[in-house]
């Protein structure tokens, strides 16, 4: 059978051989998501099945909705790993070593392996397994495991499936390919359950999160001739709804999902400071360039910014002005190109 | 290679042979969804490629978000097909002939073929292609086309993919299997684009629909000790938000998706009448039995009811009482079984 990642898989086999007998720490990023935890769990389980002592290391705890993947693995914080102990570190889903947090970087200053799918990954480890064409770090791992016929048990398969499912927005982002579906089929055959993943990940909302969504939806306005949809969350909303910063995840996608809207915006007021998230449907709008005008950054379709000491009433028209200018620029370029 | 649907595919080949030279009408159900339109488009395109003259027939128009699948096919209403013309009818995604609407049944009284995945399908056609284990009618068609090496062009592949994607809730309902992912991989190889499908189907909301969602979320209450979450839409909300009955689709899922909630409820007030939708996470709650107490019905996890001449203030406590009794019954049974 054809290999999913021929070069990476061969290098992985060599790397495994070099790790024989070593204790392994699988490091994930701060505020871990489905792809991070899914990649950590699956890699840790496969390595443990091969005879290694393994721990998973994160600066932040495993989110409630991903706890079903943890099983009997130990997830620890960087400071809980004694400095006297010798652990080889394998990093997953981290575009750069900073993504794991300062404490992780201090405890594991020499990343041994780096498995990731971010275009911006700079290859910070001794052995780098990077494919920016993969929909998830979990897709790379699933492929490498299959190519090398490594022992993937049911929980490892569930973890890989969760990583792929979340990082593809349930199989619909641009990154979702023929290979994504083939590997998902293999994972289901190995014990992954799409309905279990769906229930655990998407059907465990808090009432507070829905109240946050409700408040966000109530604030939506169409701007820039209907091409921009803006929603905002006032200061104090987290206390009011019993939610936290993490619960704002996904809100801005509702603004972007409106027919005719090209750019969705979320403006959060947090005790005098402002955080804004920008999302567009089409990369030609380069919202990272707009965010950069306010000291922020990100990707062409997903960017953000943080500002201090500016009231929303002052910031909002500035941001909408910058977006209007960007849209005008884009349509001018599109016209002159046609 | 192993066949996806060996028996159905062999029978389909024989049926095709019998249809040689005939004009074919591909009939779908009223208020068509992604699986209905996806199945109709793909079957019609394959049959046309095989040399048949083909039309698609529906009582209701193709929804806006599925229009990208129509291409150059003709979708017509039953009354637009002259009674003098001779068309052989092939029905897709219709559990019974009534699902297509009275006019379709009158115009095509003798269904020739019936391709469906509903458990309750009673085999109303001359040739029946039913597999209740399939996630979508489009999954059956995709499998049959692959098994028989029939010509599936890019738009047919997109249509089949849309059918599978929507009927599996983006690859997460219980019906999603190893086969679902294998066939989806094949469809992507044939030209289906997950991101195009995601954009067309899930990123073309109206602002009114989001306002409807906002109003529904604002009304949510936890009942029956947190096991039931109920939301309601008052009379006149459609005019107020510029929406229609179709826009309520999916609202009740937000109520069900709360952690700890087992049953989500939507109560709609429509000029004196009441429509209620019940959804549960676990089939043990049999919401169809609760709906039946009010003259409604449905499936174990998804049921509904319609009542006239009862105010919401009177209906709501009755429904919650019936749900509380059902929950008590279920936990009693669960206890005595353990």
mmCIF file with all atom_site columns, N, CA and C in Angstrom, chain B residues 85-106:
data_model
loop_
_atom_site.group_PDB
_atom_site.id
_atom_site.type_symbol
_atom_site.label_atom_id
_atom_site.label_alt_id
_atom_site.label_comp_id
_atom_site.label_asym_id
_atom_site.label_entity_id
_atom_site.label_seq_id
_atom_site.pdbx_PDB_ins_code
_atom_site.Cartn_x
_atom_site.Cartn_y
_atom_site.Cartn_z
_atom_site.occupancy
_atom_site.B_iso_or_equiv
_atom_site.pdbx_formal_charge
_atom_site.auth_seq_id
_atom_site.auth_comp_id
_atom_site.auth_asym_id
_atom_site.auth_atom_id
_atom_site.pdbx_PDB_model_num
ATOM 1  N N  . UNK B 1 85  ? -47.067 13.142 -20.862 1.00 0.00 ? 85  UNK B N  1
ATOM 2  C CA . UNK B 1 85  ? -45.703 12.645 -21.082 1.00 0.00 ? 85  UNK B CA 1
ATOM 3  C C  . UNK B 1 85  ? -45.421 11.404 -20.245 1.00 0.00 ? 85  UNK B C  1
ATOM 4  N N  . UNK B 1 86  ? -44.606 10.549 -20.799 1.00 0.00 ? 86  UNK B N  1
ATOM 5  C CA . UNK B 1 86  ? -44.298 9.278  -20.145 1.00 0.00 ? 86  UNK B CA 1
ATOM 6  C C  . UNK B 1 86  ? -42.938 9.363  -19.436 1.00 0.00 ? 86  UNK B C  1
ATOM 7  N N  . UNK B 1 87  ? -42.963 9.422  -18.123 1.00 0.00 ? 87  UNK B N  1
ATOM 8  C CA . UNK B 1 87  ? -41.728 9.477  -17.340 1.00 0.00 ? 87  UNK B CA 1
ATOM 9  C C  . UNK B 1 87  ? -41.716 8.325  -16.341 1.00 0.00 ? 87  UNK B C  1
ATOM 10 N N  . UNK B 1 88  ? -40.584 7.652  -16.240 1.00 0.00 ? 88  UNK B N  1
ATOM 11 C CA . UNK B 1 88  ? -40.414 6.623  -15.211 1.00 0.00 ? 88  UNK B CA 1
ATOM 12 C C  . UNK B 1 88  ? -39.855 7.336  -13.980 1.00 0.00 ? 88  UNK B C  1
ATOM 13 N N  . UNK B 1 89  ? -40.435 7.075  -12.803 1.00 0.00 ? 89  UNK B N  1
ATOM 14 C CA . UNK B 1 89  ? -39.988 7.819  -11.616 1.00 0.00 ? 89  UNK B CA 1
ATOM 15 C C  . UNK B 1 89  ? -39.081 7.016  -10.691 1.00 0.00 ? 89  UNK B C  1
ATOM 16 N N  . UNK B 1 90  ? -37.973 7.662  -10.284 1.00 0.00 ? 90  UNK B N  1
ATOM 17 C CA . UNK B 1 90  ? -37.035 7.087  -9.327  1.00 0.00 ? 90  UNK B CA 1
ATOM 18 C C  . UNK B 1 90  ? -37.055 7.999  -8.101  1.00 0.00 ? 90  UNK B C  1
ATOM 19 N N  . UNK B 1 91  ? -37.348 7.442  -6.929  1.00 0.00 ? 91  UNK B N  1
ATOM 20 C CA . UNK B 1 91  ? -37.537 8.257  -5.731  1.00 0.00 ? 91  UNK B CA 1
ATOM 21 C C  . UNK B 1 91  ? -36.326 8.129  -4.808  1.00 0.00 ? 91  UNK B C  1
ATOM 22 N N  . UNK B 1 92  ? -35.874 9.268  -4.292  1.00 0.00 ? 92  UNK B N  1
ATOM 23 C CA . UNK B 1 92  ? -34.729 9.212  -3.381  1.00 0.00 ? 92  UNK B CA 1
ATOM 24 C C  . UNK B 1 92  ? -35.048 9.862  -2.036  1.00 0.00 ? 92  UNK B C  1
ATOM 25 N N  . UNK B 1 93  ? -34.490 9.289  -0.976  1.00 0.00 ? 93  UNK B N  1
ATOM 26 C CA . UNK B 1 93  ? -34.570 9.850  0.390   1.00 0.00 ? 93  UNK B CA 1
ATOM 27 C C  . UNK B 1 93  ? -36.010 10.021 0.884   1.00 0.00 ? 93  UNK B C  1
ATOM 28 N N  . UNK B 1 94  ? -36.945 9.251  0.344   1.00 0.00 ? 94  UNK B N  1
ATOM 29 C CA . UNK B 1 94  ? -38.346 9.327  0.787   1.00 0.00 ? 94  UNK B CA 1
ATOM 30 C C  . UNK B 1 94  ? -38.707 8.034  1.529   1.00 0.00 ? 94  UNK B C  1
ATOM 31 N N  . UNK B 1 95  ? -38.966 8.149  2.831   1.00 0.00 ? 95  UNK B N  1
ATOM 32 C CA . UNK B 1 95  ? -39.289 6.967  3.634   1.00 0.00 ? 95  UNK B CA 1
ATOM 33 C C  . UNK B 1 95  ? -40.595 6.332  3.161   1.00 0.00 ? 95  UNK B C  1
ATOM 34 N N  . UNK B 1 96  ? -41.534 7.175  2.721   1.00 0.00 ? 96  UNK B N  1
ATOM 35 C CA . UNK B 1 96  ? -42.732 6.654  2.072   1.00 0.00 ? 96  UNK B CA 1
ATOM 36 C C  . UNK B 1 96  ? -43.117 7.618  0.957   1.00 0.00 ? 96  UNK B C  1
ATOM 37 N N  . UNK B 1 97  ? -44.008 7.184  0.071   1.00 0.00 ? 97  UNK B N  1
ATOM 38 C CA . UNK B 1 97  ? -44.329 7.991  -1.104  1.00 0.00 ? 97  UNK B CA 1
ATOM 39 C C  . UNK B 1 97  ? -44.984 9.310  -0.699  1.00 0.00 ? 97  UNK B C  1
ATOM 40 N N  . UNK B 1 98  ? -45.634 9.342  0.456   1.00 0.00 ? 98  UNK B N  1
ATOM 41 C CA . UNK B 1 98  ? -46.282 10.564 0.931   1.00 0.00 ? 98  UNK B CA 1
ATOM 42 C C  . UNK B 1 98  ? -45.300 11.700 1.181   1.00 0.00 ? 98  UNK B C  1
ATOM 43 N N  . UNK B 1 99  ? -44.043 11.355 1.472   1.00 0.00 ? 99  UNK B N  1
ATOM 44 C CA . UNK B 1 99  ? -43.033 12.365 1.771   1.00 0.00 ? 99  UNK B CA 1
ATOM 45 C C  . UNK B 1 99  ? -42.791 13.331 0.605   1.00 0.00 ? 99  UNK B C  1
ATOM 46 N N  . UNK B 1 100 ? -43.121 12.881 -0.616  1.00 0.00 ? 100 UNK B N  1
ATOM 47 C CA . UNK B 1 100 ? -42.881 13.735 -1.777  1.00 0.00 ? 100 UNK B CA 1
ATOM 48 C C  . UNK B 1 100 ? -44.016 14.739 -1.989  1.00 0.00 ? 100 UNK B C  1
ATOM 49 N N  . UNK B 1 101 ? -45.094 14.577 -1.220  1.00 0.00 ? 101 UNK B N  1
ATOM 50 C CA . UNK B 1 101 ? -46.230 15.492 -1.364  1.00 0.00 ? 101 UNK B CA 1
ATOM 51 C C  . UNK B 1 101 ? -47.301 14.893 -2.262  1.00 0.00 ? 101 UNK B C  1
ATOM 52 N N  . UNK B 1 102 ? -48.551 15.328 -2.049  1.00 0.00 ? 102 UNK B N  1
ATOM 53 C CA . UNK B 1 102 ? -49.687 14.741 -2.773  1.00 0.00 ? 102 UNK B CA 1
ATOM 54 C C  . UNK B 1 102 ? -49.567 14.893 -4.285  1.00 0.00 ? 102 UNK B C  1
ATOM 55 N N  . UNK B 1 103 ? -49.119 16.073 -4.708  1.00 0.00 ? 103 UNK B N  1
ATOM 56 C CA . UNK B 1 103 ? -49.053 16.336 -6.154  1.00 0.00 ? 103 UNK B CA 1
ATOM 57 C C  . UNK B 1 103 ? -48.068 15.384 -6.843  1.00 0.00 ? 103 UNK B C  1
ATOM 58 N N  . UNK B 1 104 ? -46.945 15.100 -6.172  1.00 0.00 ? 104 UNK B N  1
ATOM 59 C CA . UNK B 1 104 ? -45.965 14.190 -6.762  1.00 0.00 ? 104 UNK B CA 1
ATOM 60 C C  . UNK B 1 104 ? -46.539 12.780 -6.827  1.00 0.00 ? 104 UNK B C  1
ATOM 61 N N  . UNK B 1 105 ? -47.257 12.410 -5.775  1.00 0.00 ? 105 UNK B N  1
ATOM 62 C CA . UNK B 1 105 ? -47.835 11.080 -5.738  1.00 0.00 ? 105 UNK B CA 1
ATOM 63 C C  . UNK B 1 105 ? -48.895 10.912 -6.821  1.00 0.00 ? 105 UNK B C  1
ATOM 64 N N  . UNK B 1 106 ? -49.661 11.979 -7.052  1.00 0.00 ? 106 UNK B N  1
ATOM 65 C CA . UNK B 1 106 ? -50.686 11.908 -8.110  1.00 0.00 ? 106 UNK B CA 1
ATOM 66 C C  . UNK B 1 106 ? -50.044 11.811 -9.489  1.00 0.00 ? 106 UNK B C  1
#
